[in-house]
Amino acid sequence: MIAAQLSVGFLPLVDAAPLIVAHEMGFAAEESIALDLRRAPSWSSVRDLLTFGRVDAAHMLSPVPVAAALGLGGTGTALSAVSVLSVNGDCIGVSNTLAAKLRAHGHDFGFRDARAAGEALIAVCDQPLRLGVPFPFSMHAELLYYWLSALGLPAPQSVDIRTVPPSLMADALKEGEIDAFCVGEPWGSMAVENGVGTLLLPGNAIWKFAPEKVLAVRSDWAAAEPDLLGRLIRATWRAGRWLAEPGAPTLAAELLSRKEYLDLPPEILDRALTGRMVISSQGEERSVEGFVEFHRGAANFPWRSQAEWIGMQLAARTGLDRTAAARAARGVFRSDLYREALGPTRADLPGASSKMEGALSDETAVASVGGRLFLGPDSFFDGRIFEPSRN
């Protein structure tokens, strides 16, 4: 069978791995598709490539399709998140000046306690905190807003959120344009490598199981090309399953390091893939379980409740009606299309398409098609539980 070519936009980040691996390791070819991977310089570029039909699919920030459904972002094009490409994978980092203040305050940079880190950060800031995020509608921004607001620093009123492309985050820190950032790897590690920043927290210290990137397509394309869409979903799912194997990180880091992808040393990329993070230029190391996840715990499943949480967060800070936002958001994460695509595989799919977010503190068996599915911890740092609507 002649392979059908699909163009896919991506940003040079570790969590683009499922697309790169699907292409390089032959999982796309097994589905009789060829991926034309197109690297973009910023998230606005990726969004525009997709919405204007320059690519068929995209590696996308999970809130972007939800924002589009809420009329935020100005694209006017309906987007669907047909699978989750990655869970977690972000770092919060601070400038060396701010790191020195935190150490003087007694913070130990333990890299796991979001409450302690946040309270220390608030205590040493004597002016509005300038925070860099890769895009206004991103899990990076939502994690920061949630974290700081829960600790009594109302966001966005008391912080200055600035948009900085991931690859320029270290430069913005060096030039004094921002005091801190939340960004996907390897760009937090590059701030450490360049000697301009210190890592304060992994994103999963705030939410243990945050959907970071999704496989996004235009909704009209999904309806017109169900067969191609199914092949693409299966190829990236198989790539994610491979990435979860014990020996995968070393080879994955080599693949991602190639010039056409991230063009960075594999040893830098290996940090995120293994969860062995170097947090400062002094070589301090921290081990983070589940730093980034591509498969385990139904990581690829597009839970409608996750979309609803994103929608409610966006509505809360933009003044939209929360009930309407929740309703619109639920329809963006297409668990129906995901189920249809993976039906012929050995994937053990959840019995439900929505769940309580933040309710699991330990690995838990859940109802599933095959009866073998365990979900990992998904708790929020402050113990809150998000209950999705029932309609």
XYZ file of N, CA and C in Angstrom, residues 55-157:
309
model
N -0.963 22.532 7.632
C -0.627 21.186 8.075
C -1.928 20.457 8.395
N -1.857 19.136 8.414
C -3.044 18.324 8.700
C -3.277 18.151 10.193
N -2.200 18.137 10.965
C -2.289 17.904 12.407
C -1.158 18.655 13.087
N -1.209 18.694 14.425
C -0.180 19.450 15.143
C 0.017 18.937 16.557
N 1.232 19.013 16.993
C 1.675 18.910 18.382
C 1.235 20.226 19.018
N 0.317 20.171 19.997
C -0.351 21.403 20.413
C -0.492 21.479 21.926
N -0.372 22.670 22.462
C -0.677 22.937 23.861
C -2.121 22.531 24.146
N -2.343 21.796 25.226
C -3.686 21.260 25.472
C -4.770 22.323 25.614
N -4.503 23.527 26.163
C -5.576 24.514 26.254
C -5.933 25.215 24.941
N -5.099 25.118 23.909
C -5.358 25.889 22.687
C -6.668 25.473 22.011
N -6.943 24.177 21.784
C -8.235 23.822 21.184
C -9.421 24.217 22.060
N -9.239 24.144 23.388
C -10.308 24.556 24.296
C -10.531 26.059 24.187
N -9.462 26.828 24.173
C -9.587 28.284 24.031
C -10.317 28.642 22.736
N -9.995 27.922 21.658
C -10.655 28.184 20.378
C -12.159 27.956 20.492
N -12.553 26.901 21.209
C -13.977 26.605 21.383
C -14.684 27.665 22.215
N -13.927 28.366 23.057
C -14.498 29.427 23.897
C -14.424 30.795 23.229
N -13.925 30.834 21.996
C -13.824 32.097 21.284
C -12.626 32.925 21.684
N -11.625 32.290 22.308
C -10.419 32.988 22.731
C -9.295 32.706 21.731
N -8.526 33.693 21.413
C -7.403 33.496 20.508
C -7.659 33.966 19.099
N -8.900 34.214 18.745
C -9.201 34.867 17.484
C -9.061 34.066 16.207
N -8.961 32.722 16.299
C -8.767 31.967 15.056
C -10.083 31.669 14.336
N -11.148 31.415 15.094
C -12.432 31.121 14.483
C -12.520 29.752 13.855
N -11.526 28.896 14.073
C -11.503 27.553 13.505
C -11.674 26.535 14.615
N -12.628 25.605 14.442
C -12.861 24.570 15.451
C -11.748 23.537 15.385
N -11.137 23.271 16.539
C -10.068 22.291 16.642
C -10.489 21.168 17.568
N -9.977 19.969 17.300
C -10.254 18.813 18.145
C -8.954 18.233 18.673
N -8.938 17.913 19.966
C -7.818 17.190 20.563
C -8.184 15.715 20.521
N -7.522 14.950 19.646
C -7.933 13.568 19.409
C -7.144 12.570 20.243
N -6.053 12.992 20.840
C -5.329 12.189 21.822
C -4.408 13.117 22.606
N -3.953 12.626 23.746
C -2.958 13.361 24.528
C -1.597 12.796 24.168
N -0.683 13.652 23.735
C 0.658 13.199 23.374
C 1.553 13.044 24.591
N 1.369 13.906 25.592
C 2.236 13.855 26.770
C 1.532 14.407 27.988
N 1.904 13.863 29.131
C 1.444 14.345 30.429
C 2.662 14.881 31.174
N 2.495 16.042 31.795
C 3.583 16.694 32.540
C 4.736 17.069 31.601
N 5.923 17.284 32.161
C 7.080 17.637 31.343
C 7.521 19.082 31.435
N 6.868 19.880 32.319
C 7.227 21.289 32.471
C 8.127 21.502 33.679
N 8.867 22.611 33.658
C 9.674 23.048 34.802
C 9.364 24.502 35.115
N 9.366 24.822 36.393
C 9.348 26.208 36.829
C 10.771 26.556 37.257
N 11.296 27.630 36.707
C 12.656 28.055 37.025
C 12.680 29.515 37.437
N 13.745 29.905 38.105
C 13.889 31.287 38.562
C 15.272 31.807 38.175
N 15.398 33.121 38.139
C 16.693 33.739 37.859
C 17.667 33.430 38.987
N 18.941 33.590 38.720
C 19.947 33.361 39.761
C 19.788 34.336 40.923
N 19.383 35.559 40.614
C 19.158 36.551 41.674
C 18.031 36.095 42.598
N 16.940 35.638 41.997
C 15.809 35.175 42.791
C 16.161 33.889 43.535
N 16.950 33.017 42.898
C 17.383 31.781 43.568
C 18.204 32.099 44.811
N 19.075 33.096 44.713
C 19.895 33.484 45.865
C 19.017 33.997 47.007
N 17.981 34.761 46.666
C 17.059 35.253 47.692
C 16.321 34.089 48.352
N 15.922 33.118 47.545
C 15.207 31.959 48.088
C 16.109 31.153 49.023
N 17.352 30.962 48.639
C 18.277 30.220 49.500
C 18.529 30.990 50.802
N 18.655 32.307 50.712
C 18.861 33.117 51.917
C 17.642 33.048 52.841
N 16.471 32.861 52.232
C 15.222 32.735 52.994
C 15.113 31.366 53.652
N 15.965 30.424 53.236
C 15.943 29.083 53.822
C 15.324 28.011 52.956
N 14.957 28.354 51.717
C 14.366 27.336 50.849
C 15.442 26.355 50.385
N 15.122 25.056 50.416
C 16.122 24.024 50.142
C 16.131 23.509 48.703
N 15.256 24.055 47.839
C 15.159 23.599 46.455
C 15.009 22.076 46.391
N 14.111 21.578 47.238
C 13.853 20.137 47.254
C 13.198 19.607 46.009
N 12.587 20.478 45.216
C 12.054 20.141 43.900
C 10.860 19.184 43.955
N 10.080 19.268 45.036
C 8.905 18.406 45.082
C 7.719 19.027 45.833
N 7.978 20.010 46.696
C 6.925 20.573 47.543
C 6.457 21.916 46.967
N 5.333 21.876 46.247
C 4.835 23.088 45.590
C 4.407 24.150 46.598
N 3.860 23.726 47.711
C 3.422 24.710 48.715
C 4.622 25.437 49.307
N 5.637 24.692 49.713
C 6.820 25.313 50.321
C 7.522 26.227 49.327
N 7.659 25.761 48.095
C 8.330 26.569 47.076
C 7.543 27.836 46.776
N 6.233 27.712 46.660
C 5.401 28.869 46.353
C 5.378 29.894 47.476
N 5.277 29.411 48.703
C 5.257 30.336 49.831
C 6.594 31.065 49.958
N 7.692 30.355 49.687
C 9.005 31.011 49.734
C 9.128 32.048 48.631
N 8.631 31.714 47.455
C 8.701 32.640 46.327
C 7.912 33.911 46.601
N 6.717 33.765 47.143
C 5.890 34.923 47.466
C 6.563 35.782 48.547
N 7.205 35.111 49.503
C 7.823 35.831 50.619
C 8.993 36.705 50.187
N 9.745 36.275 49.163
C 10.947 37.035 48.778
C 10.692 38.040 47.658
N 9.496 38.040 47.101
C 9.195 38.974 46.005
C 8.631 40.277 46.570
N 9.357 41.349 46.351
C 8.895 42.642 46.858
C 8.293 43.511 45.762
N 8.069 42.901 44.580
C 7.415 43.591 43.477
C 6.704 42.538 42.631
N 5.777 42.952 41.748
C 5.070 41.967 40.933
C 6.025 41.033 40.193
N 5.749 39.757 40.271
C 6.599 38.740 39.687
C 6.372 38.682 38.180
N 7.450 38.802 37.427
C 7.366 38.724 35.963
C 7.645 37.280 35.548
N 6.610 36.633 35.032
C 6.676 35.207 34.729
C 6.598 34.962 33.226
N 7.516 34.210 32.692
C 7.492 33.853 31.290
C 6.766 32.538 31.063
N 5.870 32.521 30.098
C 5.200 31.291 29.656
C 5.249 31.264 28.132
N 5.196 30.077 27.537
C 5.319 29.994 26.082
C 4.114 30.520 25.293
N 2.934 30.576 25.931
C 1.736 31.009 25.217
C 0.681 31.369 26.252
N -0.186 32.352 25.972
C -1.209 32.727 26.962
C -2.152 31.583 27.318
N -2.487 30.748 26.321
C -3.382 29.618 26.561
C -2.533 28.351 26.557
N -2.027 28.003 27.731
C -1.098 26.878 27.848
C -1.240 26.271 29.230
N -0.837 25.007 29.361
C -0.846 24.399 30.687
C 0.151 25.099 31.589
N 1.223 25.645 31.006
C 2.191 26.410 31.792
C 1.486 27.550 32.528
N 0.712 28.325 31.787
C 0.004 29.456 32.384
C -1.024 28.984 33.392
N -1.782 27.930 33.047
C -2.826 27.465 33.958
C -2.243 26.927 35.253
N -1.117 26.224 35.179
C -0.479 25.727 36.400
C -0.013 26.882 37.281
N 0.592 27.898 36.675
C 1.060 29.046 37.455
C -0.097 29.780 38.110
N -1.164 30.046 37.340
C -2.325 30.737 37.895
C -2.920 29.934 39.056
N -3.081 28.642 38.840
C -3.688 27.789 39.870
C -2.828 27.784 41.130
N -1.535 27.567 40.960
C -0.570 27.455 42.063
C -0.512 28.730 42.892
N -0.290 29.855 42.242
C -0.123 31.105 42.975
C -1.436 31.582 43.591
N -2.537 31.410 42.888
C -3.833 31.820 43.438
C -4.183 30.998 44.675
N -3.894 29.699 44.625
C -4.189 28.834 45.768
C -3.376 29.216 46.993
N -2.224 29.854 46.777
C -1.356 30.259 47.880
C -1.585 31.708 48.312
N -2.619 32.338 47.750
C -2.994 33.671 48.204
C -2.450 34.820 47.386
N -1.796 34.500 46.269
C -1.317 35.569 45.379
C -2.245 35.575 44.174
N -3.264 36.450 44.185
C -4.259 36.392 43.107
C -3.634 36.661 41.747
N -3.815 35.706 40.856
C -3.301 35.839 39.493
C -4.505 35.880 38.557
N -4.472 36.696 37.502
C -3.310 37.418 37.000
C -3.101 38.822 37.585
N -3.896 39.219 38.575
C -3.799 40.589 39.064
C -2.430 40.915 39.674
